[in-house]
Amino acid sequence: MKKRFFGFVAVVSISMISFVFGRKYQQGYILEHAKDLAKEQPPPHDGVGMSTAYSYFATAPNLKLTFRRRVLKKGAAIGYHLQKDDEIYYIESGTGIMRMNNDSFAVKAGDGILTRPGNSHDLKQTGNNELVVIINYLAK
């Protein structure tokens, strides 16, 4: 009987500690789901075609980073534009052609591209599958 009682007290105590401290810990993160963020729109920078944009953590206060996922539909392209700050593209899936200044090169899943300030670039979907890219840069 005593063993059950102590077991019950231990479970209740751990639950209370988890509740009290867990609430504080939960205030230290934001969880967002792709299904809640998806917006169908033309690609940025006067791009062509259609894309689905996922702007993660766009409403997070004081966040110094922008983290986006963009799905370029068949034939879609992010328009050619001058980069003013560092920007990272990570190709999650699909294939594309990236133009960087006067150079063009193929990109595919697993490729990462860092565009430094003062350089211009665009990205066009190629192939049969959508081109999925993660884009990261300093928030303005």
PDB file of C-alpha atoms in Angstrom, residues 18-69:
ATOM      1  CA  SER A  18       6.436  19.510 -15.653  1.00  0.00           C
ATOM      2  CA  PHE A  19       3.346  21.721 -15.757  1.00  0.00           C
ATOM      3  CA  VAL A  20       5.003  24.624 -13.932  1.00  0.00           C
ATOM      4  CA  PHE A  21       8.387  24.486 -15.630  1.00  0.00           C
ATOM      5  CA  GLY A  22       7.049  23.196 -18.943  1.00  0.00           C
ATOM      6  CA  ARG A  23       4.918  26.308 -19.385  1.00  0.00           C
ATOM      7  CA  LYS A  24       7.988  28.521 -19.091  1.00  0.00           C
ATOM      8  CA  TYR A  25       9.910  26.352 -21.507  1.00  0.00           C
ATOM      9  CA  GLN A  26       7.078  26.482 -24.047  1.00  0.00           C
ATOM     10  CA  GLN A  27       7.402  30.258 -24.146  1.00  0.00           C
ATOM     11  CA  GLY A  28      10.914  29.730 -25.565  1.00  0.00           C
ATOM     12  CA  TYR A  29       9.841  28.412 -28.959  1.00  0.00           C
ATOM     13  CA  ILE A  30       7.355  28.782 -31.784  1.00  0.00           C
ATOM     14  CA  LEU A  31       6.018  25.810 -33.721  1.00  0.00           C
ATOM     15  CA  GLU A  32       4.433  26.518 -37.106  1.00  0.00           C
ATOM     16  CA  HIS A  33       2.902  24.061 -39.579  1.00  0.00           C
ATOM     17  CA  ALA A  34       3.298  24.345 -43.344  1.00  0.00           C
ATOM     18  CA  LYS A  35      -0.434  23.773 -43.896  1.00  0.00           C
ATOM     19  CA  ASP A  36      -1.206  26.927 -41.891  1.00  0.00           C
ATOM     20  CA  LEU A  37       1.275  29.125 -43.776  1.00  0.00           C
ATOM     21  CA  ALA A  38       0.809  28.148 -47.432  1.00  0.00           C
ATOM     22  CA  LYS A  39      -0.029  31.052 -49.762  1.00  0.00           C
ATOM     23  CA  GLU A  40      -0.414  30.660 -53.504  1.00  0.00           C
ATOM     24  CA  GLN A  41       1.211  33.643 -55.218  1.00  0.00           C
ATOM     25  CA  PRO A  42       3.465  34.667 -58.085  1.00  0.00           C
ATOM     26  CA  PRO A  43       7.169  34.286 -57.290  1.00  0.00           C
ATOM     27  CA  PRO A  44       8.911  37.405 -55.930  1.00  0.00           C
ATOM     28  CA  HIS A  45      10.873  40.042 -57.843  1.00  0.00           C
ATOM     29  CA  ASP A  46       8.446  40.116 -60.772  1.00  0.00           C
ATOM     30  CA  GLY A  47       8.869  36.393 -61.300  1.00  0.00           C
ATOM     31  CA  VAL A  48       6.783  34.362 -63.724  1.00  0.00           C
ATOM     32  CA  GLY A  49       4.312  31.558 -63.100  1.00  0.00           C
ATOM     33  CA  MET A  50       2.974  30.538 -59.711  1.00  0.00           C
ATOM     34  CA  SER A  51       4.434  29.405 -56.438  1.00  0.00           C
ATOM     35  CA  THR A  52       3.448  28.456 -52.926  1.00  0.00           C
ATOM     36  CA  ALA A  53       5.121  30.567 -50.221  1.00  0.00           C
ATOM     37  CA  TYR A  54       5.608  29.544 -46.607  1.00  0.00           C
ATOM     38  CA  SER A  55       6.810  32.450 -44.459  1.00  0.00           C
ATOM     39  CA  TYR A  56       7.847  30.803 -41.221  1.00  0.00           C
ATOM     40  CA  PHE A  57       7.953  32.948 -38.059  1.00  0.00           C
ATOM     41  CA  ALA A  58       6.899  36.116 -39.914  1.00  0.00           C
ATOM     42  CA  THR A  59       5.076  37.418 -36.844  1.00  0.00           C
ATOM     43  CA  ALA A  60       7.726  36.450 -34.270  1.00  0.00           C
ATOM     44  CA  PRO A  61       8.761  39.555 -32.331  1.00  0.00           C
ATOM     45  CA  ASN A  62      12.397  40.670 -32.612  1.00  0.00           C
ATOM     46  CA  LEU A  63      13.413  37.830 -34.947  1.00  0.00           C
ATOM     47  CA  LYS A  64      16.506  38.868 -36.892  1.00  0.00           C
ATOM     48  CA  LEU A  65      16.216  36.169 -39.552  1.00  0.00           C
ATOM     49  CA  THR A  66      13.791  35.474 -42.361  1.00  0.00           C
ATOM     50  CA  PHE A  67      13.115  31.806 -43.062  1.00  0.00           C
ATOM     51  CA  ARG A  68      10.997  30.978 -46.104  1.00  0.00           C
ATOM     52  CA  ARG A  69      10.115  27.933 -48.104  1.00  0.00           C
TER      53      ARG A  69
END
